[in-house]
Amino acid sequence: MDKFRMMAQILQSNQESFMNGICGVMALASAQLYTSFEFNCPCIPEYNYSYGISMLVIPPIWFFLLGFVLNNNVSMLAEEWKRPVGQRRKDPTVMRYMCVSISQRSLIAPAVWISVTLMDGKSFLCAYSMDLDMSEFGKNVSGHGLSQEELLRTLAKIPCKHIYDGQHILSREAASRYICCISQAFGWLFLLIITIAAFLIRAIRPCFTQATFLKTKYWSHYVDTERKMFDETCTEHAKGFAKICIKQYFEGISGEIQSFHDNLHGDDSDDEDDKSATEEDKLMGVRRLDTMNKVLWDWHTCKPPLTLRKSGDASTGQNGDCSMNANKNQDGNVCDKTDLNEGQNGFKHGYVNPGLEIGQSELGKVYDNASFSIEQNGLTNRHSNASTSQNGFMNGCVSSPGNTQRKAWAVYYSKV
Amino acid sequence: MDRLKLVLQYFQSNSESISNGICIILSLISVKLYTSFDFNCPCLPQYNKMYALGVMFVPPIILFLLGVLVNRHTGVLMEEWVRPLGKRTKNPAVVKFLLSSMLQRSLLAPMVWILMTLLDGKCFICAFSMNVDPKYFTGIPNSTGIELIKIMAKVPCKEDVIFKNSSFRKAVSRYVRCYSQAIGWSILLFFIFLGAVGRVLKPCFNHATFLQTRYWSNYLDIEQKLFDETCVLHARDFARKCVVQFFESMREDVTVRMPLSSAFRPSTIHNEYEEEEEERLHGITRQDQVDHLLQTWYECKPELDVTRMAYKPKVCITWEDINGKALFSEV
């Protein structure tokens, strides 16, 4: 049981190993499908060849396409290819790598089908029984008194045990052995060729561009992981949003507003504070329909740069600066500066805060223990003389006694 | 047992996995049903076609309807489509997205059934054996007064006496089955090709809008689930309080209850359980309030804006030097 769980965990740990798992499952499915499929040669001269060859060729095409359908990386690749540049450059080597890896994985199940079909020999027998050269078997070519057409028809019945009626002309077993033997030779040859090709690719590739390869592999994993994280974050956000929306609705109907933080219940409301604080954290400052739409829109049209803000770093990304552009409407492919006047300062990787024009070196000099962080509420405690007076702060709907940093601001605000 | 639990856990991790799981279960059911179904061709000219086409098409319709019924998204979709506007605008793209995802999942089990009938070939042989021209096949049984069409109609039935010692029946069956399999393979290829092309081309069109639509349809699903859960919790607490009140009203002592100002009320009087309960009731304490709440949830859905509850304006302090250059800022 533990082994199963471990295996499942390993396979799901990232997209690539998940795809490897799917790949293996499809290869097994292709072998199983072949054994359970009832091969039904029509034994008619006009149809034998097409049936035999299509049994060899069409299922591999399906499995290849099915590999594309099941592989999530395909839509990721297309998305990466088609997105506007935004703040993040596009890297063609990453896309090539993803394309190649998708195709390689999708080719395994078709190769399994083709080799199993060739080894088994039935489709070859069906397709080529009419092309048998009777002199190979030591039989007199014209000694049986049948016309060419009738001979062809008789030969076409070789794959069908129960309806073959030419036993006196040519032994069915001998002919089928002969053709199956050729088919197996082709099968082994095919396996040898693809194994050698795979070996060459694997062995020789590190001789070329290994450093670039490491880079592209990293960034393609990154793109995959980032996409998954984004989807997870969106789901968590939706949950938090729904919870608060419903609570707001209930209280709207009842006419009471129960504030999250009730000052009278001091010590036993800590849990509530934490709980509702985390629910709000999940929202990360995105509280309205149009804001969320903008988040989702910009995720595609104007992806944030691959630069994480360090402590004290307020610079924008390297690949472009969104704040340089004036506010454009959402329909254009240009990202616009979020107006922070609404007080939403959560979801803003890569956007410049207005009023913050600090050079990096000065920041380092002025203070050591200040820290910016990416989340909205995560200010670290830096002021030791925070007084706990709340009086100056209780206006409007702002009430947050659980958070000493906000009280500290109240003090500074009143002083300033 | 553990394995089943693990599989169930994986599938319940999100709503999409549940729908996928149900979809796969329905397909497996359809495969099992087909293999255990005893196909019984009547071998009579008037009824062959009807029986065979019935077996090929009626179960898929049933499976499709079953798939639609069982899918969670059907309820969400219908509700979103027919609700009055209320305070929340309606987004037709979300409705379309839900509809297409529901249809895709519901169509899998019927397609599996149809493909299995085609690949197996029995239905085709039963339906179309009478359309085969027998002169291409040798060994036709000597018609002992039976018409040709009746002979052809008997081809699907192996055990019929007129076909003894004759390879005619097998040859005709093979021929028709070959056609049936070719059609089955082509249909499968067509759908897989469509799926692959769709997968590759979809991000090329309106991907940003698609991200929005997907988010909001997921949101609607979560919201409905959470609303149901909240109502259930509310009902439980309402019932509990109602029962307690009833018992207390039956008490024989006369108690004068006077509200004490909250400033004097020590916090130990309310135990934690009652506080939690009151919070879960969200102030809805009467039947008409509950009715009004449920009615309004449908007729006038609240707007998608939680600023009122979740908004805390932050104070931003910027320290500037004499030149107005910012030295330090808290955001």
XYZ file of C-alpha atoms in Angstrom:
747
model
C 0.000 0.000 0.000
C 2.784 2.376 0.905
C 4.581 1.479 -2.275
C 1.518 2.382 -4.270
C 1.155 5.648 -2.445
C 4.816 6.491 -2.917
C 4.608 5.720 -6.579
C 1.522 7.834 -6.992
C 3.234 10.671 -5.165
C 6.353 10.439 -7.295
C 4.359 10.353 -10.472
C 2.343 13.365 -9.529
C 5.262 15.340 -8.220
C 5.744 17.171 -11.429
C 4.298 17.288 -14.846
C 7.148 15.478 -16.486
C 7.006 12.403 -14.340
C 3.235 12.476 -14.578
C 3.602 12.444 -18.328
C 6.047 9.576 -18.074
C 3.420 7.694 -16.150
C 0.765 8.416 -18.759
C 3.190 7.387 -21.451
C 3.763 4.033 -19.778
C 0.049 3.524 -19.298
C -0.608 4.244 -22.955
C 2.088 1.823 -24.066
C 0.529 -0.916 -21.944
C -2.901 0.038 -23.246
C -1.659 -0.240 -26.796
C -0.284 -3.741 -26.204
C -3.488 -4.771 -24.446
C -5.631 -3.291 -27.206
C -3.775 -5.298 -29.769
C -4.265 -8.563 -27.941
C -7.934 -7.970 -27.297
C -8.708 -6.669 -30.733
C -10.171 -9.206 -33.084
C -8.172 -9.004 -36.236
C -10.515 -9.680 -39.079
C -8.877 -9.983 -42.473
C -11.584 -9.726 -45.140
C -9.910 -12.357 -47.355
C -11.095 -10.610 -50.491
C -8.544 -9.539 -53.085
C -9.643 -5.920 -53.262
C -9.623 -5.249 -49.551
C -6.852 -7.315 -48.076
C -4.047 -4.915 -48.673
C -5.856 -1.822 -47.395
C -7.078 -3.616 -44.301
C -3.706 -5.069 -43.448
C -1.780 -1.862 -43.926
C -4.302 0.313 -42.165
C -4.170 -1.989 -39.152
C -0.466 -1.354 -39.090
C -0.549 2.388 -39.616
C -3.744 3.963 -38.306
C -3.692 2.962 -34.641
C -0.190 4.447 -34.225
C -1.538 7.731 -35.564
C -4.271 7.629 -32.952
C -1.915 6.909 -30.137
C 0.344 9.707 -31.218
C -2.527 12.177 -31.334
C -3.900 10.807 -28.077
C -0.548 11.555 -26.518
C -1.031 15.150 -27.572
C -4.552 15.279 -26.233
C -3.628 13.891 -22.839
C -0.493 15.946 -22.422
C -1.109 19.192 -20.600
C 2.161 20.549 -21.863
C 0.641 20.928 -25.300
C -1.694 23.703 -24.283
C 1.067 25.168 -22.155
C 3.323 25.235 -25.187
C 0.662 26.832 -27.362
C -0.051 29.387 -24.659
C 3.588 30.256 -24.280
C 3.938 30.571 -28.006
C 0.943 32.784 -28.517
C 1.121 35.096 -25.558
C 2.029 38.748 -26.005
C 5.507 39.561 -24.788
C 4.434 41.629 -21.817
C 7.187 42.026 -19.273
C 8.708 38.679 -19.878
C 10.785 37.742 -22.873
C 9.928 34.673 -24.854
C 12.576 32.030 -25.171
C 12.367 29.981 -28.362
C 14.745 27.302 -27.086
C 12.399 26.568 -24.199
C 9.515 26.148 -26.601
C 11.560 23.903 -28.877
C 12.551 21.785 -25.918
C 8.956 21.396 -24.792
C 7.861 20.511 -28.318
C 10.561 17.894 -28.678
C 9.856 16.348 -25.296
C 6.113 16.165 -26.025
C 6.732 14.478 -29.375
C 9.203 12.014 -27.909
C 6.754 10.913 -25.258
C 3.914 10.612 -27.728
C 5.988 8.395 -29.999
C 6.380 5.564 -27.529
C 2.897 4.045 -27.686
C 2.829 4.035 -31.515
C 6.228 2.346 -31.582
C 4.923 -0.325 -29.210
C 1.904 -0.958 -31.434
C 3.955 -1.210 -34.610
C 6.461 -3.615 -33.102
C 3.731 -5.800 -31.578
C 1.872 -5.903 -34.893
C 4.958 -6.805 -36.853
C 5.990 -9.489 -34.392
C 2.598 -11.050 -34.465
C 2.487 -11.095 -38.239
C -1.246 -11.156 -38.891
C -1.430 -7.816 -40.653
C 1.503 -8.628 -42.921
C -0.100 -11.937 -43.769
C -3.342 -10.230 -44.633
C -1.703 -7.542 -46.753
C 0.838 -9.601 -48.670
C -0.649 -13.069 -49.073
C -1.575 -12.306 -52.656
C 1.962 -11.349 -53.557
C 3.350 -14.760 -52.759
C 5.674 -16.192 -55.283
C 4.572 -19.771 -55.683
C 7.888 -20.908 -57.094
C 9.425 -20.343 -53.642
C 7.502 -23.328 -52.449
C 8.573 -25.481 -55.296
C 5.096 -25.541 -56.785
C 4.448 -25.442 -60.425
C 3.107 -22.037 -61.195
C 0.616 -23.030 -63.824
C -0.102 -26.596 -62.991
C -3.330 -26.143 -61.144
C -5.616 -25.003 -63.923
C -6.915 -21.871 -62.306
C -7.121 -18.530 -64.016
C -5.103 -15.652 -62.673
C -8.090 -14.091 -61.010
C -9.159 -17.262 -59.332
C -5.640 -17.876 -58.186
C -5.541 -14.443 -56.672
C -8.812 -15.063 -54.929
C -7.553 -18.295 -53.509
C -4.359 -16.730 -52.317
C -6.364 -13.943 -50.708
C -8.057 -16.539 -48.520
C -4.818 -17.725 -46.974
C -5.179 -15.611 -43.795
C -8.619 -17.081 -43.136
C -8.270 -20.552 -41.759
C -11.885 -21.570 -42.088
C -12.596 -20.530 -45.620
C -9.389 -21.447 -47.383
C -10.079 -23.885 -50.130
C -6.789 -24.128 -51.976
C -5.054 -26.735 -49.866
C -4.250 -28.814 -52.923
C -2.532 -25.859 -54.584
C -0.527 -24.481 -51.746
C -0.294 -25.420 -48.125
C -1.750 -22.661 -45.992
C 0.535 -23.291 -43.070
C 3.649 -23.103 -45.212
C 2.613 -19.830 -46.767
C 1.632 -18.234 -43.475
C 4.850 -19.340 -41.811
C 6.840 -17.792 -44.594
C 5.082 -14.448 -44.421
C 5.113 -14.341 -40.627
C 8.829 -14.963 -40.689
C 9.370 -11.961 -42.965
C 7.114 -9.888 -40.765
C 9.047 -10.781 -37.638
C 12.308 -9.909 -39.334
C 10.897 -6.493 -40.092
C 9.716 -6.181 -36.511
C 13.119 -6.896 -35.020
C 14.739 -4.544 -37.498
C 12.335 -1.791 -36.518
C 13.051 -2.289 -32.829
C 16.776 -2.261 -33.473
C 16.569 0.957 -35.447
C 14.570 2.869 -32.875
C 16.747 1.637 -30.033
C 19.877 2.744 -31.830
C 18.316 6.098 -32.640
C 17.304 6.648 -29.014
C 20.742 5.616 -27.827
C 22.475 7.982 -30.230
C 20.287 10.885 -29.223
C 20.842 10.238 -25.557
C 24.533 9.587 -25.779
C 25.515 12.277 -28.197
C 23.365 15.139 -27.100
C 25.449 16.113 -24.066
C 28.339 16.750 -26.424
C 26.456 19.696 -27.821
C 25.108 22.599 -25.868
C 24.857 20.983 -22.488
C 24.831 24.300 -20.669
C 22.010 25.635 -22.788
C 20.200 22.384 -22.299
C 20.329 22.727 -18.525
C 18.946 26.222 -18.797
C 16.083 25.266 -21.075
C 15.195 22.296 -18.928
C 15.022 24.496 -15.851
C 12.876 27.140 -17.451
C 10.488 24.688 -18.981
C 9.948 23.072 -15.569
C 9.516 26.516 -14.162
C 6.819 27.449 -16.657
C 4.964 24.262 -15.853
C 5.197 24.750 -12.083
C 4.220 28.387 -12.343
C 1.114 27.538 -14.279
C 0.085 24.981 -11.698
C 0.711 27.402 -8.841
C -1.343 30.052 -10.558
C -4.271 27.697 -10.970
C -4.016 26.658 -7.339
C -3.830 30.231 -6.161
C -6.861 31.127 -8.244
C -8.808 28.278 -6.700
C -7.848 29.323 -3.183
C -8.778 32.877 -4.005
C -12.137 31.789 -5.334
C -12.809 29.878 -2.135
C -11.960 32.836 0.064
C -13.949 35.188 -2.121
C -16.993 32.920 -2.070
C -16.828 32.526 1.696
C -16.681 36.235 2.356
C -19.276 36.996 -0.304
C -21.743 34.578 1.266
C -21.092 35.867 4.749
C -21.566 39.412 3.526
C -24.802 38.391 1.913
C -26.188 36.708 4.990
C -25.403 39.685 7.103
C -26.774 42.047 4.533
C -30.082 40.270 4.704
C -30.191 40.161 8.433
C -29.247 43.774 8.714
C -26.482 43.252 11.209
C -22.899 43.793 10.467
C -20.790 41.525 12.560
C -17.344 42.868 12.427
C -14.566 40.384 12.133
C -12.719 41.689 15.083
C -14.837 42.354 18.077
C -12.828 44.370 20.526
C -14.732 43.278 23.567
C -13.752 39.680 23.300
C -10.097 40.076 23.836
C -8.332 36.843 24.419
C -10.697 34.308 22.944
C -10.930 36.062 19.643
C -7.354 35.369 18.684
C -8.376 32.290 16.777
C -11.048 34.203 14.941
C -8.563 36.886 14.074
C -6.134 34.387 12.660
C -8.853 32.599 10.791
C -10.333 35.668 9.207
C -6.922 37.187 8.700
C -5.935 34.177 6.642
C -9.146 34.325 4.667
C -8.429 37.885 3.771
C -4.856 36.956 3.032
C -6.119 34.518 0.493
C -7.780 37.367 -1.314
C -4.456 39.194 -1.541
C -6.231 42.469 -2.024
C -8.302 41.381 -4.984
C -11.856 41.926 -3.879
C -13.930 42.770 -6.888
C -15.070 41.291 -10.135
C -13.253 43.744 -12.346
C -10.030 43.521 -10.380
C -10.009 39.751 -10.654
C -10.756 39.999 -14.360
C -7.818 42.304 -14.715
C -5.565 39.887 -12.834
C -6.528 37.081 -15.178
C -6.293 39.247 -18.268
C -2.841 40.518 -17.439
C -1.597 37.063 -16.555
C -1.804 36.233 -20.226
C -1.289 39.526 -21.988
C 1.384 40.957 -19.755
C 3.174 38.258 -17.793
C 5.247 39.541 -14.904
C 9.012 39.506 -15.209
C 11.135 36.742 -13.772
C 12.484 38.907 -11.018
C 11.606 38.523 -7.381
C 11.795 41.611 -5.287
C 14.406 41.273 -2.567
C 14.101 42.939 0.807
C 14.257 46.622 0.283
C 14.240 46.325 -3.428
C 11.626 48.348 -5.174
C 12.879 48.107 -8.708
C 10.800 46.754 -11.478
C 11.591 43.850 -13.676
C 14.374 43.734 -16.133
C 12.373 42.985 -19.164
C 10.340 46.068 -19.371
C 8.645 48.562 -17.205
C 4.928 48.642 -17.038
C 4.830 51.884 -15.161
C 6.256 53.780 -18.083
C 3.068 53.363 -19.974
C 0.136 55.449 -19.141
C -3.099 53.783 -18.259
C -4.314 51.951 -21.278
C -7.523 50.091 -21.512
C -7.668 46.391 -21.040
C -8.260 45.593 -24.639
C -4.882 46.676 -25.762
C -2.051 44.315 -25.307
C -0.163 46.814 -23.273
C -0.184 46.380 -19.598
C -1.146 49.370 -17.592
C -0.213 50.648 -14.249
C -2.530 49.606 -11.528
C -3.844 52.575 -9.708
C -3.019 52.027 -6.140
C -5.354 54.709 -4.973
C -7.924 52.080 -4.233
C -5.663 50.698 -1.645
C -5.089 47.372 -3.270
C -1.479 46.635 -2.841
C -1.387 42.911 -2.933
C -1.085 41.406 -6.332
C 1.469 43.649 -7.840
C 4.626 41.871 -8.793
C 6.523 44.103 -11.059
C 4.481 47.223 -10.687
C 6.047 50.330 -9.315
C 4.478 51.918 -6.322
C 3.803 55.524 -7.010
C 5.746 57.805 -4.772
C 8.483 55.327 -4.361
C 11.490 56.386 -6.287
C 14.317 55.058 -4.277
C 17.629 54.024 -5.640
C 18.776 50.660 -4.474
C 22.000 51.815 -2.923
C 20.330 54.420 -0.817
C 17.868 51.936 0.441
C 20.637 49.801 1.649
C 22.211 52.677 3.438
C 19.227 54.196 5.067
C 17.851 51.212 6.834
C 18.875 47.669 7.434
C 15.965 46.213 9.188
C 13.093 47.363 7.069
C 11.690 44.702 4.889
C 9.266 44.676 2.061
C 7.545 41.540 1.336
C 5.411 40.392 -1.471
C 2.294 39.692 0.493
C 0.052 42.412 1.588
C -0.087 41.904 5.273
C 3.345 40.622 5.930
C 5.141 43.542 7.448
C 7.684 42.464 9.929
C 7.945 43.990 13.261
C 10.505 46.665 13.203
C 9.404 49.302 15.573
C 9.864 48.505 19.178
C 8.000 51.419 20.581
C 4.646 50.623 19.139
C 2.026 51.829 21.447
C -1.221 50.076 21.594
C -3.484 53.013 21.457
C -6.276 52.421 19.101
C -8.216 55.582 19.469
C -6.832 57.422 16.541
C -7.565 54.554 14.254
C -11.143 53.587 14.801
C -12.779 55.406 11.984
C -14.854 53.833 9.291
C -14.611 50.171 8.889
C -11.024 49.871 9.798
C -10.571 47.893 12.932
C -7.694 45.617 13.440
C -6.521 45.275 16.954
C -4.894 41.977 16.310
C -2.191 43.505 14.237
C 0.298 45.537 16.109
C 1.917 46.909 12.997
C -1.194 48.725 11.989
C -1.458 50.267 15.361
C 2.099 51.397 15.026
C 1.148 53.191 11.881
C -1.609 54.906 13.678
C 0.894 56.318 16.064
C 3.170 57.506 13.320
C 0.350 58.844 11.316
C -0.892 60.953 14.107
C 2.582 62.221 14.740
C 3.206 62.941 11.128
C -9.454 -0.682 0.974
C -6.613 1.771 1.416
C -6.039 1.875 -2.275
C -9.657 2.751 -2.872
C -9.407 5.489 -0.268
C -6.330 6.878 -1.968
C -8.005 6.886 -5.351
C -11.096 8.517 -3.898
C -8.983 11.152 -2.179
C -7.213 11.962 -5.393
C -10.434 12.333 -7.261
C -12.099 14.474 -4.664
C -9.283 16.971 -4.575
C -11.187 19.262 -6.824
C -14.472 19.429 -8.596
C -12.999 18.843 -12.016
C -11.390 15.613 -10.918
C -14.731 14.434 -9.584
C -16.382 15.060 -12.943
C -13.540 13.316 -14.735
C -13.809 10.379 -12.370
C -17.556 10.056 -12.913
C -17.036 10.276 -16.653
C -14.521 7.428 -16.583
C -16.743 5.321 -14.356
C -19.619 5.742 -16.792
C -17.409 4.634 -19.680
C -16.310 1.568 -17.762
C -19.943 0.813 -16.996
C -20.745 1.109 -20.673
C -17.931 -1.298 -21.610
C -19.035 -3.793 -18.995
C -22.640 -3.482 -20.105
C -21.717 -4.167 -23.681
C -19.648 -7.220 -22.918
C -22.321 -8.704 -20.726
C -25.168 -7.890 -23.091
C -26.469 -10.903 -24.945
C -26.846 -9.780 -28.524
C -29.641 -11.682 -30.142
C -30.164 -10.902 -33.793
C -33.694 -11.961 -34.865
C -32.476 -13.121 -38.298
C -35.704 -12.051 -39.957
C -35.742 -9.589 -42.857
C -38.245 -7.188 -41.301
C -36.681 -6.909 -37.873
C -32.934 -7.187 -38.350
C -32.218 -3.581 -39.096
C -34.504 -2.238 -36.399
C -33.031 -4.421 -33.704
C -29.438 -3.766 -34.611
C -29.769 -0.018 -34.975
C -31.764 0.063 -31.780
C -29.001 -1.698 -29.896
C -26.445 0.614 -31.415
C -28.200 3.904 -30.641
C -30.629 3.608 -27.750
C -28.161 2.782 -24.949
C -25.913 5.722 -25.934
C -28.850 8.090 -25.559
C -29.534 6.675 -22.113
C -25.872 6.949 -21.161
C -25.744 10.539 -22.378
C -28.758 11.543 -20.340
C -27.284 9.765 -17.358
C -24.037 11.649 -17.822
C -25.869 14.965 -17.924
C -27.867 14.081 -14.818
C -24.905 13.061 -12.759
C -22.733 16.028 -13.660
C -22.563 18.750 -11.040
C -22.122 21.444 -13.601
C -25.610 20.891 -14.966
C -27.194 22.376 -11.873
C -24.779 25.300 -11.755
C -25.292 25.939 -15.447
C -29.085 25.901 -15.323
C -29.176 28.115 -12.285
C -26.842 30.654 -13.793
C -28.781 30.675 -17.035
C -32.296 31.161 -15.716
C -31.696 33.339 -12.697
C -32.951 36.937 -12.743
C -30.268 39.554 -13.078
C -30.245 40.778 -9.504
C -27.162 42.709 -8.515
C -24.812 40.563 -10.482
C -24.359 40.803 -14.217
C -24.607 37.655 -16.217
C -21.695 36.467 -18.269
C -22.815 34.374 -21.270
C -19.274 33.144 -21.838
C -19.364 31.383 -18.470
C -22.623 29.652 -19.362
C -21.174 28.531 -22.695
C -18.032 27.227 -21.028
C -20.000 25.222 -18.491
C -22.228 23.841 -21.221
C -19.348 22.740 -23.424
C -17.461 21.106 -20.568
C -20.608 19.277 -19.471
C -21.346 18.068 -22.997
C -17.801 16.873 -23.551
C -17.852 14.777 -20.423
C -21.306 13.373 -21.072
C -20.464 12.363 -24.607
C -17.627 10.053 -23.647
C -19.640 7.042 -22.452
C -22.016 7.021 -25.483
C -19.054 7.251 -27.836
C -17.393 4.325 -26.093
C -20.546 2.234 -26.589
C -20.881 3.138 -30.262
C -17.231 2.423 -30.941
C -17.433 -0.914 -29.194
C -20.422 -1.963 -31.290
C -18.624 -0.927 -34.449
C -15.374 -2.647 -33.584
C -17.119 -5.784 -32.505
C -19.198 -5.886 -35.667
C -22.190 -7.913 -34.538
C -24.663 -5.036 -34.905
C -23.437 -4.189 -38.357
C -23.638 -7.773 -39.535
C -27.145 -8.038 -38.196
C -28.256 -4.777 -39.806
C -26.529 -4.939 -43.162
C -26.087 -8.573 -44.091
C -29.120 -8.299 -46.341
C -27.470 -5.526 -48.348
C -24.539 -7.689 -49.400
C -24.472 -8.940 -52.976
C -24.027 -12.716 -52.660
C -22.575 -13.291 -56.100
C -19.121 -12.275 -54.888
C -19.059 -15.172 -52.505
C -18.893 -18.819 -53.375
C -20.762 -21.610 -51.669
C -24.170 -20.072 -51.277
C -26.461 -22.777 -49.855
C -28.859 -24.205 -52.292
C -32.046 -22.334 -51.804
C -34.495 -24.967 -50.773
C -37.389 -22.761 -51.678
C -36.266 -19.967 -49.389
C -35.837 -16.538 -50.935
C -32.407 -15.054 -51.253
C -33.123 -12.208 -48.900
C -34.199 -14.577 -46.186
C -30.981 -16.472 -46.596
C -28.957 -13.304 -46.305
C -30.948 -12.296 -43.264
C -29.952 -15.542 -41.597
C -26.233 -14.855 -41.949
C -25.816 -13.398 -38.427
C -27.165 -16.577 -36.892
C -24.391 -19.103 -36.635
C -26.422 -22.084 -35.612
C -28.891 -22.011 -38.465
C -29.108 -25.323 -40.238
C -28.855 -24.086 -43.821
C -25.276 -22.953 -43.345
C -23.824 -26.259 -42.308
C -20.707 -27.258 -44.200
C -20.527 -23.980 -45.975
C -18.023 -21.210 -45.744
C -20.419 -18.730 -47.259
C -21.677 -17.422 -43.958
C -18.230 -16.855 -42.578
C -17.066 -15.063 -45.707
C -20.030 -12.686 -45.701
C -19.657 -12.016 -41.978
C -15.993 -11.246 -42.383
C -16.731 -8.868 -45.187
C -19.363 -6.906 -43.313
C -17.349 -6.913 -40.122
C -14.383 -5.512 -42.008
C -16.535 -2.556 -43.086
C -17.785 -2.073 -39.580
C -14.296 -2.005 -38.130
C -13.090 0.402 -40.788
C -15.901 2.809 -39.926
C -15.157 2.431 -36.238
C -11.474 3.149 -36.652
C -12.165 6.181 -38.848
C -14.588 7.671 -36.366
C -12.099 7.162 -33.568
C -9.345 8.735 -35.635
C -11.571 11.672 -36.481
C -12.448 12.418 -32.885
C -8.933 12.037 -31.602
C -7.693 14.290 -34.382
C -10.333 16.850 -33.483
C -9.308 16.652 -29.845
C -5.630 17.124 -30.642
C -6.258 20.066 -32.974
C -8.563 21.658 -30.449
C -5.987 21.256 -27.701
C -3.234 22.798 -29.767
C -5.248 25.668 -31.200
C -7.322 26.700 -28.226
C -4.701 28.898 -26.518
C -4.245 30.776 -29.759
C -7.657 32.399 -29.513
C -8.712 34.596 -26.650
C -6.659 32.886 -24.045
C -6.922 35.759 -21.594
C -10.724 35.699 -21.853
C -10.602 31.961 -21.404
C -8.665 32.349 -18.157
C -11.346 34.702 -16.899
C -14.204 32.446 -17.956
C -12.596 29.421 -16.369
C -11.999 31.247 -13.108
C -15.561 32.504 -12.832
C -17.171 29.178 -13.663
C -14.970 27.543 -11.032
C -16.008 30.313 -8.663
C -19.722 29.699 -9.306
C -19.266 26.039 -8.556
C -17.396 26.742 -5.302
C -19.900 29.403 -4.306
C -22.838 27.101 -4.706
C -21.159 24.389 -2.684
C -20.221 26.821 0.054
C -23.716 28.276 0.123
C -25.205 24.842 0.590
C -22.741 24.096 3.354
C -23.465 27.408 5.074
C -27.187 26.753 4.894
C -26.753 23.311 6.383
C -24.669 24.675 9.246
C -27.165 27.452 9.773
C -30.043 25.023 9.852
C -28.279 22.905 12.434
C -27.598 25.812 14.751
C -31.049 27.230 14.224
C -32.560 23.896 15.151
C -30.376 23.556 18.193
C -31.193 27.015 19.443
C -34.865 26.491 18.735
C -34.938 23.275 20.714
C -33.015 24.801 23.619
C -35.347 27.763 23.657
C -38.322 25.468 23.663
C -37.010 23.506 26.601
C -36.187 26.664 28.462
C -39.629 28.037 27.845
C -41.099 24.955 29.478
C -39.152 25.527 32.628
C -41.287 25.888 35.648
C -39.318 28.630 37.375
C -40.152 32.108 36.408
C -37.049 33.940 35.402
C -36.887 37.571 34.676
C -34.459 38.096 31.923
C -32.989 41.521 31.660
C -30.383 42.508 29.176
C -27.156 43.596 30.776
C -25.142 46.249 29.061
C -22.319 44.677 27.195
C -19.750 46.753 29.075
C -20.645 44.984 32.307
C -21.083 41.596 30.849
C -18.075 39.510 31.770
C -16.784 37.510 28.894
C -16.998 34.256 30.776
C -20.804 34.171 30.672
C -20.875 33.348 26.996
C -19.073 30.167 26.423
C -17.145 29.729 23.253
C -19.631 27.337 21.790
C -22.485 29.760 21.966
C -20.398 32.490 20.430
C -19.421 30.293 17.549
C -23.028 29.307 17.126
C -24.171 32.881 17.028
C -21.589 33.715 14.479
C -22.695 30.834 12.314
C -26.248 32.083 12.480
C -25.078 35.374 10.973
C -28.009 37.128 12.547
C -30.662 35.122 10.723
C -32.927 33.977 13.502
C -36.474 33.796 12.180
C -38.327 31.733 9.643
C -39.303 34.674 7.504
C -35.697 35.836 7.470
C -34.596 32.430 6.260
C -37.285 32.379 3.586
C -36.370 35.853 2.475
C -32.707 34.891 2.357
C -33.271 31.842 0.195
C -35.645 33.673 -2.111
C -33.256 36.552 -2.584
C -30.316 34.241 -3.223
C -32.050 33.155 -6.383
C -33.824 36.300 -7.432
C -31.236 38.873 -6.642
C -27.740 37.410 -6.395
C -25.312 39.677 -4.581
C -22.664 41.478 -6.507
C -19.119 40.192 -6.760
C -17.569 42.762 -4.491
C -16.350 41.975 -0.987
C -14.715 45.300 -0.382
C -17.167 46.138 2.377
C -16.120 43.254 4.512
C -12.572 42.710 3.535
C -11.344 46.195 2.955
C -9.009 47.818 5.363
C -7.470 51.005 4.111
C -3.783 51.037 4.724
C -1.859 54.074 5.646
C 1.197 54.605 3.569
C 3.924 56.616 5.194
C 6.747 58.046 3.232
C 9.709 59.729 4.849
C 11.271 62.334 2.665
C 14.391 64.377 2.984
C 14.565 68.079 2.400
C 14.710 67.703 -1.344
C 11.530 65.745 -1.410
C 13.321 62.557 -2.262
C 11.799 59.597 -0.528
C 14.144 57.883 1.857
C 11.935 55.324 3.420
C 8.458 54.158 2.747
C 6.102 51.689 4.247
C 3.628 50.051 1.998
